[in-house]
Short mmCIF file of C-alpha atoms and ligand atoms in Angstrom, two decimals:
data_model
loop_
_atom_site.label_atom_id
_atom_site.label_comp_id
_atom_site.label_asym_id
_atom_site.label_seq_id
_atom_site.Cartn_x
_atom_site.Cartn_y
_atom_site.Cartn_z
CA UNK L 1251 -2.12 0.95 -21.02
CA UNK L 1252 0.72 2.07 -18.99
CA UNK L 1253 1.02 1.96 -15.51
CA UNK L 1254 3.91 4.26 -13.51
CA UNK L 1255 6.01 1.56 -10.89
CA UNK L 1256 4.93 2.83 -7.55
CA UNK L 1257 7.17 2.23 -4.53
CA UNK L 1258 5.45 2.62 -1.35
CA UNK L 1259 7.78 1.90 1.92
CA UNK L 1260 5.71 1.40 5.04
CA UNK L 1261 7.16 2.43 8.68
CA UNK L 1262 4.87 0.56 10.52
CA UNK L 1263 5.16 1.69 14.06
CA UNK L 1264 8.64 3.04 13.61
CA UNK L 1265 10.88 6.40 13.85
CA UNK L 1266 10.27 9.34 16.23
CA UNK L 1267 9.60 12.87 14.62
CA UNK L 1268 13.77 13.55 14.56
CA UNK L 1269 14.34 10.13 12.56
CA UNK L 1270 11.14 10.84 10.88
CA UNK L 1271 12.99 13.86 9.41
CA UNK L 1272 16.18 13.07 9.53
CA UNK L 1273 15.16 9.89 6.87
CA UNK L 1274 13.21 12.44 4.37
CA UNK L 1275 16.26 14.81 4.44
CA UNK L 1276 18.01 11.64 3.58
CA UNK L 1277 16.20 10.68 0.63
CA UNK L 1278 14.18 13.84 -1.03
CA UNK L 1279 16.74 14.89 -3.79
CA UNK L 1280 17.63 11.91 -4.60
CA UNK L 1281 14.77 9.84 -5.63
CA UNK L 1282 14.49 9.33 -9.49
CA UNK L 1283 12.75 11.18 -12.05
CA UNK L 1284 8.75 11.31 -10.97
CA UNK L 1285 8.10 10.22 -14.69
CA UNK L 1286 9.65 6.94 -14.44
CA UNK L 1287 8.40 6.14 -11.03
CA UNK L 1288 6.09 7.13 -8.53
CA UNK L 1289 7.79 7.11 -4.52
CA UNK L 1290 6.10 7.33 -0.97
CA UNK L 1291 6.19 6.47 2.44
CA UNK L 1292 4.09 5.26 4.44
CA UNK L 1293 4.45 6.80 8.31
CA UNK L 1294 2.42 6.50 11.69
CA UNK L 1295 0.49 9.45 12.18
CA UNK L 1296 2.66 10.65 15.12
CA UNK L 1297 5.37 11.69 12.73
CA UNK L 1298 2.89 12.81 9.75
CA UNK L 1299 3.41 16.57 9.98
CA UNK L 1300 6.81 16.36 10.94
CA UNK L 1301 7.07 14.10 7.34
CA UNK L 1302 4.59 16.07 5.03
CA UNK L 1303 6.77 19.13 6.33
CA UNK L 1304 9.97 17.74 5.02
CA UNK L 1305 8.77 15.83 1.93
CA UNK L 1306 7.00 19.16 0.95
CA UNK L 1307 7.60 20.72 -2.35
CA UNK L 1308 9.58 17.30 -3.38
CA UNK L 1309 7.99 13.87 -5.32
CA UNK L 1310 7.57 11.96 -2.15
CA UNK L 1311 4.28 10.94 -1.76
CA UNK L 1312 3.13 10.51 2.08
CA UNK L 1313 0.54 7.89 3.15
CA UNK L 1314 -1.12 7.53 6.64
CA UNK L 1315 -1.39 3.95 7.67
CA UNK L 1316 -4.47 3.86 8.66
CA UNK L 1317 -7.45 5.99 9.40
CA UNK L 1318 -11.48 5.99 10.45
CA UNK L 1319 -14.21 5.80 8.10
CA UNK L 1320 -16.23 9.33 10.15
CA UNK L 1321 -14.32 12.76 9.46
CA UNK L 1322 -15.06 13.81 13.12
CA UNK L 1323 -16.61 12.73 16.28
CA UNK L 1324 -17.31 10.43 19.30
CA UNK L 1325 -14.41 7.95 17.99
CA UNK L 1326 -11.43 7.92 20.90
CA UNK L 1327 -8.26 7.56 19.73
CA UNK L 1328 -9.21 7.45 15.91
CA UNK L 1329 -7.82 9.68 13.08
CA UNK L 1330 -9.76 12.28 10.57
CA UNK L 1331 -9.86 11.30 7.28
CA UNK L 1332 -10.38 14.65 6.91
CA UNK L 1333 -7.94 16.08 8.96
CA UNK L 1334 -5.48 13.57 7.37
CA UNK L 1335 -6.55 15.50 3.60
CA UNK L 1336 -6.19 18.74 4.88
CA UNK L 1337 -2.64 18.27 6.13
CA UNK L 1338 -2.00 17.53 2.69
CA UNK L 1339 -1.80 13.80 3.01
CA UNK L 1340 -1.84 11.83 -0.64
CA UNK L 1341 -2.55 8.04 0.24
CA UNK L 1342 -3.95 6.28 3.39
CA UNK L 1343 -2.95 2.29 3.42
CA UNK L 1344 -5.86 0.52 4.67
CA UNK L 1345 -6.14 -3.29 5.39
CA UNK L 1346 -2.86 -4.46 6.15
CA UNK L 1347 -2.90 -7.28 7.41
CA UNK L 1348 -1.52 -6.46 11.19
CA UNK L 1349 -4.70 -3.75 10.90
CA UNK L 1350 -7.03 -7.06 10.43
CA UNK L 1351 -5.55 -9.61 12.44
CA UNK L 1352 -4.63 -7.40 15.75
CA UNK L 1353 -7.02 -4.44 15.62
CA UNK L 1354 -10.04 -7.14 14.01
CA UNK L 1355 -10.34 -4.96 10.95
CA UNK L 1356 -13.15 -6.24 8.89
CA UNK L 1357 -13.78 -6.07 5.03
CA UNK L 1358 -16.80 -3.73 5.59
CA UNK L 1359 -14.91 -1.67 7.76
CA UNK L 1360 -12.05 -1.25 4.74
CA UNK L 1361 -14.83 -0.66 2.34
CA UNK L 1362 -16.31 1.93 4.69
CA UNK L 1363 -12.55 3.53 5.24
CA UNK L 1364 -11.80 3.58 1.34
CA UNK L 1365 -15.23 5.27 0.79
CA UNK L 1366 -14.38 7.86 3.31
CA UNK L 1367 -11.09 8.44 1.98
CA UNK L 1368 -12.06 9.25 -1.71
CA UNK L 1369 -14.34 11.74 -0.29
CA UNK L 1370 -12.03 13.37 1.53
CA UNK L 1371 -9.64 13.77 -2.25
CA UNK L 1372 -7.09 11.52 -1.05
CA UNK L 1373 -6.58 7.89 -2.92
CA UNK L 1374 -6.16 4.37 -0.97
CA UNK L 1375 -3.89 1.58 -0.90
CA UNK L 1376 -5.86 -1.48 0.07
CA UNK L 1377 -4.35 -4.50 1.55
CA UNK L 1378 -4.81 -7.93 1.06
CA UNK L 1379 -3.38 -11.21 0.85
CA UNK L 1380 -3.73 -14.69 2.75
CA UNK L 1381 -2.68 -16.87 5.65
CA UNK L 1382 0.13 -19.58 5.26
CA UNK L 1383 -2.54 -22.01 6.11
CA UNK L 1384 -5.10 -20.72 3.32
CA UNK L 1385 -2.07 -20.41 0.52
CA UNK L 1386 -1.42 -24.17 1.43
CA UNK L 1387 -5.08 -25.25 0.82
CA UNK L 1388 -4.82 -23.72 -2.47
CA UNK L 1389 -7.20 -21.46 -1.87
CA UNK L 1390 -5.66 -17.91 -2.02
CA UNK L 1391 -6.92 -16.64 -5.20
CA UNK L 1392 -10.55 -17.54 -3.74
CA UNK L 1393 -9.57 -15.69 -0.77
CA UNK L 1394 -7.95 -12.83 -2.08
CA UNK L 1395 -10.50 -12.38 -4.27
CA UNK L 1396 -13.74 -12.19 -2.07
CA UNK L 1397 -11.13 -9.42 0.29
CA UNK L 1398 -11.05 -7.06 -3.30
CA UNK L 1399 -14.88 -7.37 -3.87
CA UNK L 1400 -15.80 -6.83 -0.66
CA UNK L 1401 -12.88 -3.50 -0.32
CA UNK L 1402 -13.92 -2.38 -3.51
CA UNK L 1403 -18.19 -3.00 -3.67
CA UNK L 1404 -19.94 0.47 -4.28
CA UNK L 1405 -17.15 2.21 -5.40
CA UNK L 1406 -16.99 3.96 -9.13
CA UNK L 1407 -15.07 3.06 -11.71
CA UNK L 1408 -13.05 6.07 -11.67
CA UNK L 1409 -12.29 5.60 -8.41
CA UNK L 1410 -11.20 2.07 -8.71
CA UNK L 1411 -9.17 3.01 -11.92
CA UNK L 1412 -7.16 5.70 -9.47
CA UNK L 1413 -7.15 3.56 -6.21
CA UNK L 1414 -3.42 0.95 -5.13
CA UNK L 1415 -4.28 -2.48 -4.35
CA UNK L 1416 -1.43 -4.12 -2.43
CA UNK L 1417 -0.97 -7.81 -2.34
CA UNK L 1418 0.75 -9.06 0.54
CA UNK L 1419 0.57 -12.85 1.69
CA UNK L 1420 1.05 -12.62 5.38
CA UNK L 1421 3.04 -15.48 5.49
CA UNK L 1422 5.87 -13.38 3.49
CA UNK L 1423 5.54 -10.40 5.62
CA UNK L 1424 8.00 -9.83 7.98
CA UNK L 1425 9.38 -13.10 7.19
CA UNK L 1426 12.16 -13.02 5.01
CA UNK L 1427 10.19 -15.84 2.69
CA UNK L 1428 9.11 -13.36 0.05
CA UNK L 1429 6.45 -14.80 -2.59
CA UNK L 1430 8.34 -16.43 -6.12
CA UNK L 1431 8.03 -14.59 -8.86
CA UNK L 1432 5.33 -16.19 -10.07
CA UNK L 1433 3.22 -16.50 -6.80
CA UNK L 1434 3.60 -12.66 -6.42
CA UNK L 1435 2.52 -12.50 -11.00
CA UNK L 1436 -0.06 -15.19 -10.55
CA UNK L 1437 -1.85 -13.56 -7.46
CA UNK L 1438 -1.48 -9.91 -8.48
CA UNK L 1439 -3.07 -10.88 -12.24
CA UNK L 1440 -6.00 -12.51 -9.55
CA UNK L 1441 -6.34 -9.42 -8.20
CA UNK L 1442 -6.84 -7.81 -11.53
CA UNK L 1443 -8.88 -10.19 -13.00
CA UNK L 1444 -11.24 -9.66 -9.72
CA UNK L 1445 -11.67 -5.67 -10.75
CA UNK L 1446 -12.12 -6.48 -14.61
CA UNK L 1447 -15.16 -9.08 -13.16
CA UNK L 1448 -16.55 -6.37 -11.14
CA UNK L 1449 -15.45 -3.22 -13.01
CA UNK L 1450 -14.22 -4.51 -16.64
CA UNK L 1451 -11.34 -4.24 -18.57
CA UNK L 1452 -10.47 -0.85 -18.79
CA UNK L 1453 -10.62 -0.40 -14.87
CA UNK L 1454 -8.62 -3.27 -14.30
CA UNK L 1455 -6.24 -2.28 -16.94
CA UNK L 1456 -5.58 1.08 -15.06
CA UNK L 1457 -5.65 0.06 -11.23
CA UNK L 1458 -2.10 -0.33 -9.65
CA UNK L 1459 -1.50 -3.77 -8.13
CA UNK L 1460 1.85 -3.98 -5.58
CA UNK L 1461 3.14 -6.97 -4.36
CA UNK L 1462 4.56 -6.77 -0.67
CA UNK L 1463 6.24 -9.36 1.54
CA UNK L 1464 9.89 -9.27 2.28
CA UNK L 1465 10.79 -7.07 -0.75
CA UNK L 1466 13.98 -6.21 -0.78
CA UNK L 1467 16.65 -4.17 -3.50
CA UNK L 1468 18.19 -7.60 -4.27
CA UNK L 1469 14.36 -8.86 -5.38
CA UNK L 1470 12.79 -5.76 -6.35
CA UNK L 1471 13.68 -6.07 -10.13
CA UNK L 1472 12.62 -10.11 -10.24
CA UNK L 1473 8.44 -8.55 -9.05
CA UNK L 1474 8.63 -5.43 -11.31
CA UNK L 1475 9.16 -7.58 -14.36
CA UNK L 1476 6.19 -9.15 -13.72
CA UNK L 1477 3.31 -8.00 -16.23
CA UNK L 1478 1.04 -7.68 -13.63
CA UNK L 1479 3.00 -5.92 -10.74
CA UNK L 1480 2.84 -2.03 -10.89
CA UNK L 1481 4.74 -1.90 -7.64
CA UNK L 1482 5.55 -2.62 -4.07
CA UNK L 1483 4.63 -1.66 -0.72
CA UNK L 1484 7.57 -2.67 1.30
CA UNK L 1485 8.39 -2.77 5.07
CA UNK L 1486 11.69 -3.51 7.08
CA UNK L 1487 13.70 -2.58 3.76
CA UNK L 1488 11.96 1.00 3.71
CA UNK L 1489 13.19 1.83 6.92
CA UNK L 1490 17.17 3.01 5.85
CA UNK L 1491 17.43 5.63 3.85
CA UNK L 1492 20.29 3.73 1.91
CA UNK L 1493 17.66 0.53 1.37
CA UNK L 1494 14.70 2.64 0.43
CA UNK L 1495 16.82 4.48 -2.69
CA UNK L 1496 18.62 1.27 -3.01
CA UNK L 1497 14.75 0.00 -3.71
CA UNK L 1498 14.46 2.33 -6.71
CA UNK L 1499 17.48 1.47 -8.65
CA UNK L 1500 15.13 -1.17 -10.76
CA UNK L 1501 14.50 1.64 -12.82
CA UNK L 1502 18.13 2.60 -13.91
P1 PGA V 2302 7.98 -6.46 4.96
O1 PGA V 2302 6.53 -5.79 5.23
O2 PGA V 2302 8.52 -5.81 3.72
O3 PGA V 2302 8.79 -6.11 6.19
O4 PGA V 2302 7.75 -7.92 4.78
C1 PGA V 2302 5.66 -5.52 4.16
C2 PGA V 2302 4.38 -4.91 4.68
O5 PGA V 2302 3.89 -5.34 5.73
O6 PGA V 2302 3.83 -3.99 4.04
#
């Protein structure tokens, strides 16, 4: 049961198509070998084809941030899933936690989204993780929990076996207070232990589980040594070219 590190970096709602470029020019030959660790970016959709353009032929992975659960119709201002596949898109993140708190993303809209995405031969990375006010109640794990059954109800176990789970408490994101080690260990092992309950063992054994809040290259290696953390999907440090390799030097 080994699981390849995967290092997502997520723009957000950053970089115009010229930085867009400029940062994949930046970083494309010199991202380590694909068979020690998986790589991609996360980028809004306006820069997508500018980004799947210049990442193409190398092992950057591209992700959309977001997209809608219907390949095509009466949906203003919403992007193809479809489309998205047929640009040659790998990932889609859904979930994050800006999606749910800002744009009122529910769990039955993720579940809906990471449905649509499998059929469309793309894999998701689905975000959860709690409020500062639910981790003080000691009552993440419930919480966290219900958000990966409910994200994951209805899918197939080969799916879930191929699909990211991210775990990001929102009160690290942005923040600069990144989760301890063990926070980050315990709730990513809760987020396994969630898939074994609904999909046993051997799914749970295979899904990749990234923790994301404030990671950084000087805390990168503390969360990879974790037995439970396959990864991390990380924001303002992603944005630099210089911080996003600096990221992968954990696996030197
Ligand atoms: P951050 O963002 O690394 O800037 O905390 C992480 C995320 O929102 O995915």
């Amino acid at each position: 049961m080994s699981r390849k590190p995967f290092i997502v970096g997520n723009w957000k709602m950053n970089k115009n198509p010229e930085e867009a470029k400029a940062f994949v020019e930046a970083v494309v030959s010199k991202l380590p070998s694909s068979e020690l660790v998986e790589v991609g970016i996360a980028v809004p959709a306006l820069v997508l084809s500018t980004v799947l353009a210049a990442a193409k032929g190398s092992n950057l992975k591209v992700a959309a941030e977001n997209c809608y659960f219907e390949n095509a119709g009466a949906f203003t201002g919403e992007n193809s899933p479809k489309v998205l596949s047929e640009m040659g898109t790998d990932y889609v993140v859904i979930g994050h936690s800006e999606r749910r708190e800002y744009f009122h993303e529910t769990d039955e809209d993720i579940n809906k989204k990471a449905k649509a995405i499998f059929a469309n031969g793309m894999l998701p990375i689905i975000c959860c993780g709690e409020t500062l006010e639910t981790y003080e109640a000691g009552k993440a794990a419930e919480f966290v929990g219900g958000q990966v059954s409910a994200a994951l109800a209805g899918l197939s176990e080969e799916q879930v076996s191929s699909l990211v789970i991210a775990y990001e408490p929102i009160w690290a994101i942005g923040t600069g207070k990144s989760a301890s080690q063990d926070d980050a260990q315990k709730m990513c092992k809760v987020v396994r232990d969630t898939v074994a309950a609904d999909f046993g063992q051997a799914v749970a054994d295979k899904v990749r589980v990234q923790y994301g809040g404030s990671v950084k290259p000087e805390n990168i290696a503390a969360y990879m040594a974790c037995p439970d953390v396959d990864g991390a999907l990380v924001g303002g440090a992603s944005l630099q070219p210089e911080s996003f390799l600096a990221l992968l030097d954990f696996v030197k």
